[in-house]
Coordinates of C-alpha atoms in Angstrom, one line a residue:
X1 CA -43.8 200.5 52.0
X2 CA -43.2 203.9 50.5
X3 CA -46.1 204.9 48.0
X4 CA -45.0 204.9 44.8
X5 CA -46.9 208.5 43.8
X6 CA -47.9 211.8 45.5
X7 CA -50.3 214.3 45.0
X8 CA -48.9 217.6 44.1
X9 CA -50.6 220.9 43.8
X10 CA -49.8 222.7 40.2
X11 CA -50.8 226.0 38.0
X12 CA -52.1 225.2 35.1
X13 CA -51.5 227.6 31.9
X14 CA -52.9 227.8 28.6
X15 CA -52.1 229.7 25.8
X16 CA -54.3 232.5 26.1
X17 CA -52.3 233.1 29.9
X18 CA -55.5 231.4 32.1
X19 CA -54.0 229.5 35.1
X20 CA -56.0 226.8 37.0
X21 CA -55.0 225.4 40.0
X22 CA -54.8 222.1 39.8
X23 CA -53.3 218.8 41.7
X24 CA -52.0 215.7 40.1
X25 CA -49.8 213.0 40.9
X26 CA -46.2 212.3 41.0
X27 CA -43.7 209.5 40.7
X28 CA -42.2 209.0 44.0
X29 CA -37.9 208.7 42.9
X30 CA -36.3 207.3 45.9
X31 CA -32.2 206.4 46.4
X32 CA -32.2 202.5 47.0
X33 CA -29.7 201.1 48.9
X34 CA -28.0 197.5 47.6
X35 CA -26.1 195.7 50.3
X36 CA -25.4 191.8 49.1
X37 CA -24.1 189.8 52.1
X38 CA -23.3 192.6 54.1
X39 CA -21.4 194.5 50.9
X40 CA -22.5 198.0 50.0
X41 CA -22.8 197.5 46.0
X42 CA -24.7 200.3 44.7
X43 CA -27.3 203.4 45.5
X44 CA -29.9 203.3 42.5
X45 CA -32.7 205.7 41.9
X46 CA -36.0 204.3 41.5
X47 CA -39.2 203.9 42.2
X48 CA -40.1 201.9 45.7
X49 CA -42.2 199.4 44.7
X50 CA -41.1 196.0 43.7
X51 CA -37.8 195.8 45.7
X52 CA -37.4 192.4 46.0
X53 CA -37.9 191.6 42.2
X54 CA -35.9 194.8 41.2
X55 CA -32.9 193.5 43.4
X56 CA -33.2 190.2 42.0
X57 CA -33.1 191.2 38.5
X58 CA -30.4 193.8 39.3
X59 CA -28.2 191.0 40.6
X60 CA -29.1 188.8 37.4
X61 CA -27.9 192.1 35.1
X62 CA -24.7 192.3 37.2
X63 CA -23.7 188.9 36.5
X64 CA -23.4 188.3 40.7
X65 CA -26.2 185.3 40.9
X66 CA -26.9 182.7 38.3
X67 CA -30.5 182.2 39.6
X68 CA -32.8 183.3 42.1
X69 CA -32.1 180.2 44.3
X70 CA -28.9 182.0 44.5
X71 CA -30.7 184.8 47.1
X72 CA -31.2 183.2 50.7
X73 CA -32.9 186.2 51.9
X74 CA -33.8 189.8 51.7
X75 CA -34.9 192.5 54.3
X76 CA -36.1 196.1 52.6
X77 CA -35.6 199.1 55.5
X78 CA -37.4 201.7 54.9
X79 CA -35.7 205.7 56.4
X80 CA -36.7 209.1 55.7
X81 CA -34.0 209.0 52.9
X82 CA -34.2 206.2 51.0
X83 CA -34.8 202.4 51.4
X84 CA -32.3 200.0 52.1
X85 CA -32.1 196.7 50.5
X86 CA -29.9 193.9 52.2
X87 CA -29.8 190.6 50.4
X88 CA -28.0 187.2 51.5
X89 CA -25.9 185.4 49.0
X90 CA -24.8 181.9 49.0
X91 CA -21.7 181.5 49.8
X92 CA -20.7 180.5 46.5
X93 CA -21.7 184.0 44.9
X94 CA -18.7 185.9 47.2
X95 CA -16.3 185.8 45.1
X96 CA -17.9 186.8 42.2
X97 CA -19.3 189.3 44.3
X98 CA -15.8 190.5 45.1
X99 CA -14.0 190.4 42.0
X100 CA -16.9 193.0 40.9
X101 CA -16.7 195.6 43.8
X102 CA -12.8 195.7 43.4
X103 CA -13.7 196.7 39.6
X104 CA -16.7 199.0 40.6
X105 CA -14.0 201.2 42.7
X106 CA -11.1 201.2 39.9
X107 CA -14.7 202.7 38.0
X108 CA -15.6 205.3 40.9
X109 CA -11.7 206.4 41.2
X110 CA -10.7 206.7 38.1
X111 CA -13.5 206.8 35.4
X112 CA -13.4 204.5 32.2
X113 CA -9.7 205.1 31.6
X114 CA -8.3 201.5 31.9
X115 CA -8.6 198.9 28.9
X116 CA -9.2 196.7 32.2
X117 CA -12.2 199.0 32.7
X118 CA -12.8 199.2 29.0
X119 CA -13.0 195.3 29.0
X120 CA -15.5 195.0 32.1
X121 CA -17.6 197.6 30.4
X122 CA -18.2 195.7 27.4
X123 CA -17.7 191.9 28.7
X124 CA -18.7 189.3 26.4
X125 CA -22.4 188.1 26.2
X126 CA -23.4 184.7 26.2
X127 CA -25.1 184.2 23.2
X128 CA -29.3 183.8 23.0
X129 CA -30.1 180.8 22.6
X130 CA -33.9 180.9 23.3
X131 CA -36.3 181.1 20.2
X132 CA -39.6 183.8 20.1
X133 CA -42.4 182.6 18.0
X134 CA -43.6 186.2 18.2
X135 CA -44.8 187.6 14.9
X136 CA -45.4 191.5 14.0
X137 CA -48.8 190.6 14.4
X138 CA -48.2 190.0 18.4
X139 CA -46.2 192.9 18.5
X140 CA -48.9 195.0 17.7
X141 CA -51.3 193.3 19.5
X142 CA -48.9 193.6 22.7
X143 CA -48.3 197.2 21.6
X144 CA -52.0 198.1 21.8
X145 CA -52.7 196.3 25.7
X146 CA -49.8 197.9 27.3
X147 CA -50.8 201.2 27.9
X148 CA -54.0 199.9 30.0
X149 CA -51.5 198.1 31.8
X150 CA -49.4 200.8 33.5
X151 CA -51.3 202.2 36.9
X152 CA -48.6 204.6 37.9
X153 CA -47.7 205.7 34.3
X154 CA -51.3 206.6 33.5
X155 CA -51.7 208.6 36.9
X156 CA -48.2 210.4 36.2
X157 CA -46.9 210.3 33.6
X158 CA -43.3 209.7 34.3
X159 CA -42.3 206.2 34.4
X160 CA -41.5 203.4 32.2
X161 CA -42.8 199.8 31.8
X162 CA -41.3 196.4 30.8
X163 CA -43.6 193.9 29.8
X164 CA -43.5 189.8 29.5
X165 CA -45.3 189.2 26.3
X166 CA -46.6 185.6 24.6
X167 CA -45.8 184.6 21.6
X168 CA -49.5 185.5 20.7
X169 CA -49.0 189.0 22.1
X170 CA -50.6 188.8 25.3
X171 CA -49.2 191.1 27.7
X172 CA -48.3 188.7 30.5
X173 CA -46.7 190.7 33.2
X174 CA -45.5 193.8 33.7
X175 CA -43.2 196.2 36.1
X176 CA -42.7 199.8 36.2
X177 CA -40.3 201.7 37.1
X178 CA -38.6 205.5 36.7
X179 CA -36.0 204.2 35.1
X180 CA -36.4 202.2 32.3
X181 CA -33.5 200.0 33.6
X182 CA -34.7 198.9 36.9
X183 CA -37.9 198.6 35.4
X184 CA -36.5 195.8 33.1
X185 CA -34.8 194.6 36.0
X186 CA -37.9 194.5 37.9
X187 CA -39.5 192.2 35.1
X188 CA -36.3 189.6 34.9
X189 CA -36.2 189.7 38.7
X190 CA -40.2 188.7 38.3
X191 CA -39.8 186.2 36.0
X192 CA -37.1 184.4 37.8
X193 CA -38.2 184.7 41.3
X194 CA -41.7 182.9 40.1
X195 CA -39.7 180.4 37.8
X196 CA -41.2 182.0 34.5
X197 CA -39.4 181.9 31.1
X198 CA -39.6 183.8 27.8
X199 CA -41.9 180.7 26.2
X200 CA -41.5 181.5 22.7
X201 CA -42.4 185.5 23.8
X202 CA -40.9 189.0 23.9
X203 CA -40.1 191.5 26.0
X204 CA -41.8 195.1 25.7
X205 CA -40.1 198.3 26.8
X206 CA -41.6 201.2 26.9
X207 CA -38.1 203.6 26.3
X208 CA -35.4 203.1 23.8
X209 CA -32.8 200.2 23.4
X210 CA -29.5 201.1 25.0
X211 CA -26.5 199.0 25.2
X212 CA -27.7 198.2 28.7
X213 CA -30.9 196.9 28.2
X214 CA -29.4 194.9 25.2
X215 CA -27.3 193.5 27.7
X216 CA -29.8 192.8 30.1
X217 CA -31.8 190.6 27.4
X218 CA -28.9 188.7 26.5
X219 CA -28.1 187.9 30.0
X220 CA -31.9 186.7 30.5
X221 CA -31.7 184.6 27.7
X222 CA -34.5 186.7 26.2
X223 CA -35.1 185.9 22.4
X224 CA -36.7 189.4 21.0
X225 CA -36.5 193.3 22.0
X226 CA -39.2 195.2 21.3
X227 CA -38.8 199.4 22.6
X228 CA -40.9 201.9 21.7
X229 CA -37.7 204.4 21.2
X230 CA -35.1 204.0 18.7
X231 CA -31.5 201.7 19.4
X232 CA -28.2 203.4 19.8
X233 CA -25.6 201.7 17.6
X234 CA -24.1 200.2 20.3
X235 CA -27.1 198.4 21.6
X236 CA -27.4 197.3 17.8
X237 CA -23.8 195.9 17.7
X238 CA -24.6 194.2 21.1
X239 CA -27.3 192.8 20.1
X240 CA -26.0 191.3 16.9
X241 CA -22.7 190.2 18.9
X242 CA -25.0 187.7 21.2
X243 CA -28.0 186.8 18.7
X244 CA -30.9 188.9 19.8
X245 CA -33.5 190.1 17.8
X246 CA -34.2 193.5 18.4
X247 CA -37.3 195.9 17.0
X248 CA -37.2 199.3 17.6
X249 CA -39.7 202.1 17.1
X250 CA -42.5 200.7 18.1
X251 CA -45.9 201.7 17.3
X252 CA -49.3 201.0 16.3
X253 CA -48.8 201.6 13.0
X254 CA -45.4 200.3 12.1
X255 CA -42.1 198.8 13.6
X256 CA -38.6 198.6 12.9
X257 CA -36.6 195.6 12.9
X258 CA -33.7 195.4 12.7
X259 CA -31.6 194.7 9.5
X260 CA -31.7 190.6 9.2
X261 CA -34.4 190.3 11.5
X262 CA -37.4 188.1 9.8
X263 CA -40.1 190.3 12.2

C-alpha cells in the first residue's frame, strides 16, 4: 500500500528575508485506475488510501451498482505509476455498466455539446427521502471535533475530509481524501460496505457544495449537507430539485442554511 504522505525538504521565509530549512509532509496524489468487470471506466486522482471504499462509493455516485452486494470482488495493483483498481460486477450491473461507457466516450470525443450529453450531465435525482434529526446545535458540535479527526490533513495540510455525523453531532466516521469528491465517495463507499445508514445524521464536508457532491447526497439518500465553503447555484437548484437540506459556510460561529431550511 502506497503511503498516503511524504516528507519533503523546504526553505522556509519570513518577512524580514530569514530562510530555514525545513522538512514537512506531503499528500501523496496518485492516478487510480477503475476497471469494473474487466472495463476501463475512469483514471481518478487521489489519494491511495481507502481504495476499496473509494471504489465502492464511486460506483454508488455513478449510478453503476445499487448496493455494495452488488461488488463480488476487488483486487488493488499497486505500479510505479499509479494503482490499479479492478472490481467484479454481478452480472446484472453490465448493462448499466455499458450504457454509461458508450455515454462517457460521446463525453471524451466531443465535450458537452449534445442535449444527449446535456441530459446525462444533469439526470434526474431520486428524491431524499431519509429524515436528519440534526439541529444547529449538532452542527456545531460536529464542526468543533472534526479537525482532531483528520491525521493526514493535520500533518499536510492539503486534503479534504467527509464525515458521518449523529444526529447529536458526534463525528462518527470519517475519510480523507485530495479531492473532496472521492473523499465523499470514500465515506458513502464506507458506510455501505459496513451496512451503515444516515440514522437521523449529517454529513460533514470539509470544501464547498458543488453540483456534484449535491448529487452524491441525493444518490446516498443522505438527509443534510453540511460544507465548510459556500454552494454554487447549481448545487443549490440540485439540492432543492431532490429535497436535501443543505448548510453551507460552516463555522464555529455561525452557518448558513439554506433558504427554507428549518436548521
Amino acid at each position: 500500500m502506497t503511503a498516503a504522505s511524504l516528507d519533503q525538504n523546504f526553505a522556509q521565509i519570513r518577512p524580514d528575508g530569514t530562510r530555514t530549512a525545513i522538512t514537512r509532509a506531503v499528500a501523496v496524489e496518485r492516478p487510480i485506475a477503475l476497471e469494473f468487470s474487466g472495463i476501463g471506466y475512469a483514471v481518478m486522482m487521489a489519494s491511495p488510501t481507502d481504495l476499496e471504499d473509494f471504489v465502492t462509493g464511486f460506483a454508488l455516485s455513478e449510478r453503476l451498482i445499487p448496493g455494495a452486494a452488488a461488488v463480488l470482488g476487488l483486487d488493488v495493483h499497486s505500479r510505479a505509476d499509479g494503482d490499479v483498481v479492478r472490481v467484479a460486477l454481478t452480472p446484472e450491473c453490465a448493462p448499466g455498466l455499458l450504457e454509461r461507457v458508450r455515454h462517457r466516450v460521446s463525453e471524451s470525443s466531443c465535450g458537452m455539446c449534445g442535449i444527449e450529453n446535456l441530459e446525462q450531465a444533469l439526470r434526474p435525482l431520486p428524491r431524499v427521502t431519509a429524515q436528519s434529526r440534526a439541529d444547529s446545535a449538532a452542527m456545531f458540535r460536529a464542526l468543533n471535533a472534526l479537525r482532531a479527526l483528520q491525521p493526514l490533513n493535520r500533518a499536510t495540510g492539503a486534503v479534504h475530509a467527509a464525515a458521518l455525523c449523529s444526529a447529536e453531532g458526534e463525528v462518527l466516521l470519517v475519510r480523507e481524501d485530495v479531492g473532496r469528491h472521492n473523499a465523499f465517495d470514500k465515506l458513502i463507499g464506507a458506510m455501505a460496505r459496513a451496512g451503515r445508514g444516515w440514522d437521523g445524521g449529517f454529513a460533514l464536508l470539509s470544501s464547498r457544495c458543488s453540483y456534484e457532491l449535491v448529487e452524491k447526497a441525493a444518490l446516498a439518500n443522505c438527509p443534510l449537507l453540511v460544507t465548510i465553503s459556500a454552494a454554487t447555484d447549481l448545487a443549490l437548484k440540485r439540492a432543492v430539485s431532490c429535497g436535501l437540506r443543505v448548510v453551507m459556510l460552516a463555522r464555529s460561529d455561525a452557518v448558513l442554511a439554506a433558504q427554507g431550511d428549518a436548521a
